[in-house]
Short mmCIF file of C-alpha atoms and ligand atoms in Angstrom, two decimals:
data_model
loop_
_atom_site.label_atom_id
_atom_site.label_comp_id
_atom_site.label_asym_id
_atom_site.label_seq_id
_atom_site.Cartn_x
_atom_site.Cartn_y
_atom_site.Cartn_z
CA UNK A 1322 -22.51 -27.99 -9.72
CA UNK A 1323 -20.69 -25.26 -8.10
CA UNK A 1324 -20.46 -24.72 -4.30
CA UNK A 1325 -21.25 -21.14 -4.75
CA UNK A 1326 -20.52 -21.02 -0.76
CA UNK A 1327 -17.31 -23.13 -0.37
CA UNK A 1328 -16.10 -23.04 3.06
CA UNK A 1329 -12.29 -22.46 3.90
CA UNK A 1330 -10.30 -25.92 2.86
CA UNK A 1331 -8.55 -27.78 5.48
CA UNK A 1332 -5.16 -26.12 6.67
CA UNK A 1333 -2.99 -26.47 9.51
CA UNK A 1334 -2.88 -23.13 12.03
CA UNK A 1335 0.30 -22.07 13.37
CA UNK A 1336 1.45 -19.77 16.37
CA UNK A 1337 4.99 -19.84 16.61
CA UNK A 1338 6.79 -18.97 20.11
CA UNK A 1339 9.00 -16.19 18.29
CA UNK A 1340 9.97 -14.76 15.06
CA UNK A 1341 13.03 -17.21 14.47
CA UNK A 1342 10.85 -20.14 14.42
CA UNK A 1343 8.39 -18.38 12.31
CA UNK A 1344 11.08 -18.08 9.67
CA UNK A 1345 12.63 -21.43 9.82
CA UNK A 1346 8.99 -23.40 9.80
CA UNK A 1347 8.36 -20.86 6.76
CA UNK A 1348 11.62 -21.83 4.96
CA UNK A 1349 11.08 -25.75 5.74
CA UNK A 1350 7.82 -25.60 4.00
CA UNK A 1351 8.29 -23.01 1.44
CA UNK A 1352 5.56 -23.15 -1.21
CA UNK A 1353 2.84 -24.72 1.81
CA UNK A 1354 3.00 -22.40 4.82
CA UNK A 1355 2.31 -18.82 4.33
CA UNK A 1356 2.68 -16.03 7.19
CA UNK A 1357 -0.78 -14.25 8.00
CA UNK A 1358 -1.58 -11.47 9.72
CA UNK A 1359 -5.57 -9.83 9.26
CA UNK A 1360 -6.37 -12.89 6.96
CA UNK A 1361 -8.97 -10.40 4.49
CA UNK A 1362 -6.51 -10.89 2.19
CA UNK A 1363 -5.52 -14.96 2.27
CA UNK A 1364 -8.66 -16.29 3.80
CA UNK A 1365 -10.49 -15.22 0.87
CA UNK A 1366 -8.10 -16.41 -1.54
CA UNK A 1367 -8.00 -19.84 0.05
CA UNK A 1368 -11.68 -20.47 0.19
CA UNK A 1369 -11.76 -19.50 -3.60
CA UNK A 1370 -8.94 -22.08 -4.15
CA UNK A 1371 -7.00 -19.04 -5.75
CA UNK A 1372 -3.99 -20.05 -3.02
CA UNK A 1373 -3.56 -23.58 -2.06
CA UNK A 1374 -1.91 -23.83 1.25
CA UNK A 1375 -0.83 -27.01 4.40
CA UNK A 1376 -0.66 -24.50 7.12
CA UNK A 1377 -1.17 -20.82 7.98
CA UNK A 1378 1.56 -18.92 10.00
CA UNK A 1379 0.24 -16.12 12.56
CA UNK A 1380 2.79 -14.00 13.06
CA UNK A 1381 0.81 -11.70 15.32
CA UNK A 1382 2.61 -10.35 18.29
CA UNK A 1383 6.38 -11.82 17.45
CA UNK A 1384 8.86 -9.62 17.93
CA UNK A 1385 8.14 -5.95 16.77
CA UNK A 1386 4.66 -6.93 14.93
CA UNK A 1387 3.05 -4.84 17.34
CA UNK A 1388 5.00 -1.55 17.25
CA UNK A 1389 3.47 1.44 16.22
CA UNK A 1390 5.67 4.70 17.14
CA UNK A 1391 6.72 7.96 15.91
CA UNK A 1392 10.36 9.20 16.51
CA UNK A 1393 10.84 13.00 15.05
CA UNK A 1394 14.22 11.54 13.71
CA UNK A 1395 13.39 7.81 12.60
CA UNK A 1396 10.09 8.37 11.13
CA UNK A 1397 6.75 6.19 11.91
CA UNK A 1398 7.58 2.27 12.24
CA UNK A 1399 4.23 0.16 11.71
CA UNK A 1400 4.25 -3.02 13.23
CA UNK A 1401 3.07 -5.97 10.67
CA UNK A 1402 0.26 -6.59 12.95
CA UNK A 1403 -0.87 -3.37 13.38
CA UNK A 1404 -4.40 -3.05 11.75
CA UNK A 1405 -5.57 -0.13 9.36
CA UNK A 1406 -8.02 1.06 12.03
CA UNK A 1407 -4.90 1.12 14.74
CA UNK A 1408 -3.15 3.32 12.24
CA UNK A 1409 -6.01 5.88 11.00
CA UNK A 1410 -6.54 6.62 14.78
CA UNK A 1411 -2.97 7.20 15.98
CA UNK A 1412 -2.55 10.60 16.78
CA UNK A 1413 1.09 11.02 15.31
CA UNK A 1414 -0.36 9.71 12.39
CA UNK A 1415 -3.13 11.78 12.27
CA UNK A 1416 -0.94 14.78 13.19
CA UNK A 1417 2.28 13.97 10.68
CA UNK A 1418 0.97 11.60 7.86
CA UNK A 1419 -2.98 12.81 7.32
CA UNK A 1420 -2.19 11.35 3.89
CA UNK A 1421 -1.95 8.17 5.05
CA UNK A 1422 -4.69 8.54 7.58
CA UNK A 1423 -6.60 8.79 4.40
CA UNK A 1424 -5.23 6.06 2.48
CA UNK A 1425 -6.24 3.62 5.43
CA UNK A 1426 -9.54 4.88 6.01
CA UNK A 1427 -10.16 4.16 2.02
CA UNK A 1428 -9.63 0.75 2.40
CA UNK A 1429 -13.55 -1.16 2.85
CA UNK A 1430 -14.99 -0.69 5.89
CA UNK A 1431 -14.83 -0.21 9.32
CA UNK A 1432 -15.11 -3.99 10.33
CA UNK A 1433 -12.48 -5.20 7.54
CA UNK A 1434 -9.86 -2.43 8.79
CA UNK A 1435 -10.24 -3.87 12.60
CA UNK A 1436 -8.12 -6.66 10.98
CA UNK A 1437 -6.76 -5.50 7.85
CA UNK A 1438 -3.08 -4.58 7.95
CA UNK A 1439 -0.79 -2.22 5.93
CA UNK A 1440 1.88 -4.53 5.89
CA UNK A 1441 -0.72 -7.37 5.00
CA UNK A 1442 -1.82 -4.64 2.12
CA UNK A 1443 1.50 -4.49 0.93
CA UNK A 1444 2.76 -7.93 1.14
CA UNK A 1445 -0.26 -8.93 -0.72
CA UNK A 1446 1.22 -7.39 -3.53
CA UNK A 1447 -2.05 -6.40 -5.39
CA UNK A 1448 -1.49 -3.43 -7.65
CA UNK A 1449 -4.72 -2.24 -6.58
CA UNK A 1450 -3.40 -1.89 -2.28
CA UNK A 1451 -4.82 1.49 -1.49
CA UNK A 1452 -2.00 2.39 1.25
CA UNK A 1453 0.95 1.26 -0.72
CA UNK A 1454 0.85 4.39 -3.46
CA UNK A 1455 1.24 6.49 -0.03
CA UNK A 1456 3.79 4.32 1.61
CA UNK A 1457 5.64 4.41 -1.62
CA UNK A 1458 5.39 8.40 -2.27
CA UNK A 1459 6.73 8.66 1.60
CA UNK A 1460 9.78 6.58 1.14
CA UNK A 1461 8.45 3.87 2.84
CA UNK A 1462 11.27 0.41 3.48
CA UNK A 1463 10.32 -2.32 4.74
CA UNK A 1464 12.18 -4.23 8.10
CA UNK A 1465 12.19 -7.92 6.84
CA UNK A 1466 13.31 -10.85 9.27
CA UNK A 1467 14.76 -14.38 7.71
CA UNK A 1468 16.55 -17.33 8.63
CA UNK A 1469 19.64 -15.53 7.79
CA UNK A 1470 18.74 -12.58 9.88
CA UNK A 1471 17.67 -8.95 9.10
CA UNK A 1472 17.76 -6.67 6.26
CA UNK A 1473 15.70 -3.82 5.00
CA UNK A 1474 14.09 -3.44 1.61
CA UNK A 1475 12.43 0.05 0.05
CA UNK A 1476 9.21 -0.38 -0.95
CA UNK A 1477 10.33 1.07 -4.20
CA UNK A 1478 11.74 -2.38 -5.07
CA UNK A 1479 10.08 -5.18 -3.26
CA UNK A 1480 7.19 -5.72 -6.22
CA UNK A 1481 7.92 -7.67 -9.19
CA UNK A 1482 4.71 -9.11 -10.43
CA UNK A 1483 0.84 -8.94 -8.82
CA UNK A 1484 1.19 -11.14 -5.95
CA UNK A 1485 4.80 -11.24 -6.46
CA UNK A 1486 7.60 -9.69 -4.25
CA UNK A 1487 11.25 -9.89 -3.74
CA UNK A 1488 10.96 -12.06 -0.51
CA UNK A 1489 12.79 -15.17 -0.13
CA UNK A 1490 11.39 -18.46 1.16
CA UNK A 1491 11.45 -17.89 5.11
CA UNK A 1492 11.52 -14.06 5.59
CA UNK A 1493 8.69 -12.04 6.99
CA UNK A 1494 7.91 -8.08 7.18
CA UNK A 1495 8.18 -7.31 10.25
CA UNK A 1496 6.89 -3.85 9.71
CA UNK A 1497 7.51 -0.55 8.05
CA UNK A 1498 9.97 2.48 8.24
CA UNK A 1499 8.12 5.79 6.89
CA UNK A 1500 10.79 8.56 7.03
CA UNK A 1501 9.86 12.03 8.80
CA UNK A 1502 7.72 13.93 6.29
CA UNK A 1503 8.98 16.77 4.31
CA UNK A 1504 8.71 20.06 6.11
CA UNK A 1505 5.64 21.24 4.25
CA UNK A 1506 4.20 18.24 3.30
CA UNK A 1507 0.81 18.27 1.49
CA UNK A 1508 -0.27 14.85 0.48
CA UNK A 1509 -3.95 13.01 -0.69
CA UNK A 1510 -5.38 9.77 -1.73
CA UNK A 1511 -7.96 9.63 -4.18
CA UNK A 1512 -9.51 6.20 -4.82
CA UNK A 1513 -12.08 5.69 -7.64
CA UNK A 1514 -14.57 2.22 -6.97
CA UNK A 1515 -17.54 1.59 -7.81
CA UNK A 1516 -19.23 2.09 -4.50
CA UNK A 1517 -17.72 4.51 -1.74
CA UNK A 1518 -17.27 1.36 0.66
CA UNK A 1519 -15.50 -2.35 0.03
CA UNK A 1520 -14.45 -2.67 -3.32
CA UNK A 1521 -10.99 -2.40 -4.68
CA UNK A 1522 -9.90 1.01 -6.84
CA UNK A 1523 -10.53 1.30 -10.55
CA UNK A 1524 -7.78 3.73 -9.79
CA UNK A 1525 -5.65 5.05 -6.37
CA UNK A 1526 -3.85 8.52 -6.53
CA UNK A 1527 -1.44 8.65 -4.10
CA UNK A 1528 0.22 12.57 -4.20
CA UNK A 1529 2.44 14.55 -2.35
CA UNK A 1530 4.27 18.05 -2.34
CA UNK A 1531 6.14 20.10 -0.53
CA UNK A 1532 8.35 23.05 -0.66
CA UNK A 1533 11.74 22.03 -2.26
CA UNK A 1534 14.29 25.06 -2.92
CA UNK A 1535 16.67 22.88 -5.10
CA UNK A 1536 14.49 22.18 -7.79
CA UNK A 1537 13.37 25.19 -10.62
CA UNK A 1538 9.67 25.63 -9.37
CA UNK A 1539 10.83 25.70 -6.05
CA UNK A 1540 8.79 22.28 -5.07
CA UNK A 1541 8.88 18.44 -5.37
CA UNK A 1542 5.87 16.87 -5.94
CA UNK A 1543 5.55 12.74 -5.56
CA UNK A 1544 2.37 10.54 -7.52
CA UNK A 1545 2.01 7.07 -6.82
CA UNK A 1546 -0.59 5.02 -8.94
CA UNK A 1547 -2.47 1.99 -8.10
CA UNK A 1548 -4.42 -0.57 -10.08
CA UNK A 1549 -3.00 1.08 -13.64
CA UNK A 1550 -0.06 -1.25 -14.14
CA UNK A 1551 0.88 -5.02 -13.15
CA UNK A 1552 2.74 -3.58 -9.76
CA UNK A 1553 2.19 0.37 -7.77
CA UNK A 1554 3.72 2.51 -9.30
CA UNK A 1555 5.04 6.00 -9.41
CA UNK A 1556 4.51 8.49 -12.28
CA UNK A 1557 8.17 9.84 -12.84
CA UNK A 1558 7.92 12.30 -15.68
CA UNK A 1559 5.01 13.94 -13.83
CA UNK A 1560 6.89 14.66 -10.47
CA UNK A 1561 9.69 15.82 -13.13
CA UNK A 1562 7.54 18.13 -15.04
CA UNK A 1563 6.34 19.81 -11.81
CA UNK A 1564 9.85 20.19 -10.26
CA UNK A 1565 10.99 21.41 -14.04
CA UNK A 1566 8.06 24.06 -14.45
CA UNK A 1567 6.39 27.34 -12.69
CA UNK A 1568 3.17 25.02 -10.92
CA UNK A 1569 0.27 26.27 -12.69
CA UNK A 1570 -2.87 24.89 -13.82
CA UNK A 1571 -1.21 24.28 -17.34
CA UNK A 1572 1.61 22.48 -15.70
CA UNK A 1573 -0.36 20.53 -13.69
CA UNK A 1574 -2.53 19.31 -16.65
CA UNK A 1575 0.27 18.37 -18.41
CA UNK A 1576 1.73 16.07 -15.44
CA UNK A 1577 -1.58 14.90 -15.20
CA UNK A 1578 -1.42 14.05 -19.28
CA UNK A 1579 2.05 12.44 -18.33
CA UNK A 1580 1.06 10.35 -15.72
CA UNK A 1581 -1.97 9.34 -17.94
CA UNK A 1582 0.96 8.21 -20.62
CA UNK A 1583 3.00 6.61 -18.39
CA UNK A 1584 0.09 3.62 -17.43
CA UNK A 1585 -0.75 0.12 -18.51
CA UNK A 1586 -4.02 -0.73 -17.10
CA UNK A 1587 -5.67 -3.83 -18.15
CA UNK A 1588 -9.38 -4.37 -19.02
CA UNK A 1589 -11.41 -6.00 -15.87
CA UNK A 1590 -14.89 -6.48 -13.78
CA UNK A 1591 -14.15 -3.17 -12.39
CA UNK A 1592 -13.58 -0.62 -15.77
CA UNK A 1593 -11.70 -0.59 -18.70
CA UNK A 1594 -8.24 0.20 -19.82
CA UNK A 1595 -9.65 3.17 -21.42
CA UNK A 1596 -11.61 4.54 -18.61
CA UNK A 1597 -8.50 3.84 -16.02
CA UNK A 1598 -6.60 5.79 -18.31
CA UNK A 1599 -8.35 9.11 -18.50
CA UNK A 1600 -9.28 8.85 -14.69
CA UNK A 1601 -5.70 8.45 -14.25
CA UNK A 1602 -5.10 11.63 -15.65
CA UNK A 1603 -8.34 13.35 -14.36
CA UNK A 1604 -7.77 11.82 -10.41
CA UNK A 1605 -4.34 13.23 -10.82
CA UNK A 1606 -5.08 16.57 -11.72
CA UNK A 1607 -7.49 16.84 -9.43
CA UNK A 1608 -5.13 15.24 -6.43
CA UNK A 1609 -2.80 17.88 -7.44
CA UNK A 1610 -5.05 20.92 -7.88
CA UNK A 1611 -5.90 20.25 -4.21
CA UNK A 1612 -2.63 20.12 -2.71
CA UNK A 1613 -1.27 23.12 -4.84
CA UNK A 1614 -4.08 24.88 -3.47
CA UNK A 1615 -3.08 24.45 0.30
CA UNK A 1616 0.91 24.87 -0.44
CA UNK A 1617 -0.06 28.18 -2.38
CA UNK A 1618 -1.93 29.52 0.73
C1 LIG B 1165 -14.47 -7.44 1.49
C2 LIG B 1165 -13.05 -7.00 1.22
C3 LIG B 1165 -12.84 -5.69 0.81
C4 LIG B 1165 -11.52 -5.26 0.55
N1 LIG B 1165 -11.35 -3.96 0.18
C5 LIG B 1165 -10.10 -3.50 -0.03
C6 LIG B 1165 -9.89 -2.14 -0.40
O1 LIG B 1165 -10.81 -1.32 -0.51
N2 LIG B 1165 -8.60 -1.75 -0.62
C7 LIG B 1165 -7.53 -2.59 -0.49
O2 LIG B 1165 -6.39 -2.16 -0.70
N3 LIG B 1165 -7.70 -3.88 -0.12
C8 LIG B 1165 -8.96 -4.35 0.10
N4 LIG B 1165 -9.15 -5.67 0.47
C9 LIG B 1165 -7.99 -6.55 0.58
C10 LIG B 1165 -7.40 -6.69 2.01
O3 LIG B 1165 -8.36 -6.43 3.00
C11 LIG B 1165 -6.19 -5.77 2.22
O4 LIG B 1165 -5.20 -6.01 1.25
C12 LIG B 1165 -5.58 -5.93 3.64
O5 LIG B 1165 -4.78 -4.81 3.92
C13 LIG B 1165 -4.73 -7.18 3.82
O6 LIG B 1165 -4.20 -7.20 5.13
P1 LIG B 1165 -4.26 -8.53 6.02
O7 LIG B 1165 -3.49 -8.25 7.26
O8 LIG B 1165 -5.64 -9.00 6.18
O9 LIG B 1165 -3.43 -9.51 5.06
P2 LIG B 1165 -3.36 -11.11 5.10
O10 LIG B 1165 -4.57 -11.68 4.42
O11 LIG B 1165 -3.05 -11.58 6.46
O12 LIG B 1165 -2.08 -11.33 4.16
C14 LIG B 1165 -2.08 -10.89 2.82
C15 LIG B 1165 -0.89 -11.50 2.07
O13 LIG B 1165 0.32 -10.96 2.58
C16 LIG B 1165 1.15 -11.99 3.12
N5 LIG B 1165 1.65 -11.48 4.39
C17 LIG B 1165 0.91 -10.97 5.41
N6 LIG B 1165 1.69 -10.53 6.39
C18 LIG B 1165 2.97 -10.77 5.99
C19 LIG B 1165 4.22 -10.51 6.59
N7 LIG B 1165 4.32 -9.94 7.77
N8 LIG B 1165 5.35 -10.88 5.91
C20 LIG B 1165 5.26 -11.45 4.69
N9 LIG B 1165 4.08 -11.71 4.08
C21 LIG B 1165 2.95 -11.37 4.72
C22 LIG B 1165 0.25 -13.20 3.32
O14 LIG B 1165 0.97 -14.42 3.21
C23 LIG B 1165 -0.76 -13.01 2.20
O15 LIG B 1165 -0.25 -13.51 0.99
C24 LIG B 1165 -10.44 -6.14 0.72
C25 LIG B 1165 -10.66 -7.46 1.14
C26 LIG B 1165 -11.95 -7.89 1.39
C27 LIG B 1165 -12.18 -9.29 1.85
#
């Protein structure tokens, strides 16, 4: 019979001393240690025997985990173990990315964002993460230590696959770069579940505008998807139609239509291909109706 309560299998925990032996334990046992940071994510996956792991790596509080600060020239840097909660209550935040603010605040509830983490969100990989559409549609890149030493990846290219990413064996995030806003900047989250608290998005509409005097219409707008397509993604010919075109309510239908075309949702638990389809389109006309209506002021 099924253990329809299975406990968490036994694993080895590990606290490394700093981030360089973090890496090299990481790259010694690649495919059996995994870095952790919240654990919402892994623990769950372990106890369903989804992930099979020897030992878990906390990488909480090595070198620039912590961080959370806002520089009017660098941007916002988010430490990889700084939780959702830290971030929705940070007054730059609040006061430069209330997109994000909102993104956060979508993700389950209270309790699960004292220890959920963007970067955990992100590195997760799941194209349903509710902060990565607005990390993406900010320009977020991501500061990633290894055994070779640093470099920086955009988010725009570290997914490949759900669950997959572009890291090699031994390298951890070791947090996230979000450029200075656009002067102007208008930007929302819409999430569709099936219940207003934890669950995952049947769909995640990450958008943002601001005025832009080198494109025809005089704005760029920025749509990032989730849970419509094996990876986040972000809904090209719809930005271009709004930066092409006067915005209007026709012109934002029809980016709305395009971002609608430009999905490949699968059918699961949560709704069907069909139905993540037309609230692609309807979440995105909505998402831009609303910030139109505050640029336009
Ligand atoms: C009840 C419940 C409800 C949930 N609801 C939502 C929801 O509404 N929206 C949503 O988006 N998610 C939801 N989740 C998923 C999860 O809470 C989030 O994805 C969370 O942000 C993960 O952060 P974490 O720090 O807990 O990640 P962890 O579990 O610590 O890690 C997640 C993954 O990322 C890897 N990882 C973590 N940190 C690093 C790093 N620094 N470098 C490299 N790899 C790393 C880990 O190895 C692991 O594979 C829910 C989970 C639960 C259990």
């Amino acid at each position: 019979m099924i253990n329809p309560h299975p406990g968490l299998p036994e694993l080895e925990y590990v606290k490394p001393a700093s981030l360089s032996e973090a890496c090299k334990f990481l790259a010694e046992h690649d495919g059996a240690a995994k870095p952790f940071s919240g654990g919402t994510d892994c623990f769950v996956r372990l106890r369903d025997g989804v992930m099979k792991l020897d030992y878990l790596v906390d990488i909480k509080g090595l070198d620039g985990t912590n961080e959370l600060t806002f520089d009017a020239k660098k941007g916002l840097t988010i430490g990889a173990a700084v939780t959702m909660n830290q971030v929705a209550r940070n007054k730059d935040v609040i006061k430069h990315y209330p997109n994000l603010v909102q993104a956060a605040n979508s993700v389950a509830s209270y309790q699960l964002r004292n220890r959920a983490t963007v970067i955990g969100n992100i590195c997760n990989a799941s194209p349903a993460g509710d902060t990565i559409g607005t990390c993406l549609v900010l320009d977020g890149v991501l500061n990633v230590t290894g055994t070779e030493g640093k470099r920086t990846i955009p988010l725009s290219s570290f997914f490949l696959a759900p669950g997959r990413t572009v890291l090699k064996a031994g390298e951890v995030v070791t947090s996230i770069t979000l450029p200075p806003p656009p002067a102007g900047m208008v930007g929302v989250y819409k999430k569709l579940g099936r219940n207003i608290i934890s669950d995952l998005s049947i769909v995640g509409v990450a958008v943002m505008g601001y005025p832009y005097s080198k494109s025809p219409s005089g704005y760029a707008f920025r749509i990032a998807l989730a849970s419509v397509a094996p990876v986040p993604m972000e809904a090209l010919k719809a930005e271009a139609i709004l930066s092409e075109k006067k915005i209007t309510a026709e012109s934002i239908a029809e980016a709305a239509e395009a971002a609608m075309n430009a999905v490949t949702p699968i059918d699961d638990v949560r709704g069907s291909a069909r139905y993540r389809k037309q609230m692609v389109r309807n979440l995105t006309r909505e998402a831009l109706t609303e910030v139109w209506a505050t640029l336009n002021k």
